[in-house]
Phi, psi and omega in degrees: 000313180293328177299316178298321179297312180297317179297318180298320178300315181297314184293313184292309182291320178296320177297320178297316181299312180299314181298317183294322179289319179296312180295321178300318179294320180295320179294316178299320179298317180297321179292316182291330180283349179073028184295320180295315181292327177298319177299318178296320181294316180297316180297323178295322181290315185270342182260000179086175185295325182293318178296318180298316181297318182294317183286319183294331178299338181274347183279131177240178175275085189286351185267007178275114182230117180229138174066027180275131179226148177279131178274143175293347179252021176293160183300321180294319180293316179296319179298322179293322176299317181296319177300311179298322179299313180297316180295318178297322177296318179294320178298316178301319178293321179296331178276359178082017178287139177303147186311312181298328182280348177294346177295333181294304177295331178297313179295318181299312181289328176300312178292323182293337177264327183289321183296313176299323178297317179297316179296321178296315179295322176300318178298314180299314180295323178296318178296318181296317180293324183288338179254013182292151183272127179259162181301323182292340179292342182276334187297131178084356180288149177250133180215189180240145177285122179263330173233123186307147181260107179290166181300120177069014182230181183270146170228203181219142183234138174265128181228152171258110183243116181050043177081000179251136176278124182238137172255116191237139174297142185212155170222159183281153184298318183257007179085359181281155180288150176229127183289159175297148181075359177290148178273132183226161176240139178281123180255335178195178180233146173222107181061238182261019179229160179258148175256127188234159171233145182284141179264000000 
């Protein structure tokens, strides 16, 4: 009975860890590929200026990450503890330790697997925070308008920021319209959008 419990812990928690890393990579790939912004651009072209303005207003600078830290009680860390706990329990049973005492190797291996996972996640979050894109990184950049900027309204601009292609909501500096594919320069920032002038 206890063997089934330990096995179930390994399978469920291990499956969660694998699933979370795979899904996390797919989400990151989608963001870097600009799939969300491509959808907004297509909708803007076929839905007219009003549709583009409504959708682009929802786009923010999602890559600004400050002060993010991995918690020792995050789901991935706890799941890794559970995997180690289950494995330690099975090892204890394999060594012929009485069932109540299998909790000792279970706890030991649980901590021995959870702590490296927590340290690894802290390292990943630290790397992510150190390479996060700040508002000042946009100033002076030159890009192209992907969704035309109507007079006094929002459009969208494609920029290369720290090696990443970003599609960012934008409006013109003087309120004048700017056609799609025009080359523009970022002159300032307001909240989650860039203010641009045509070159």
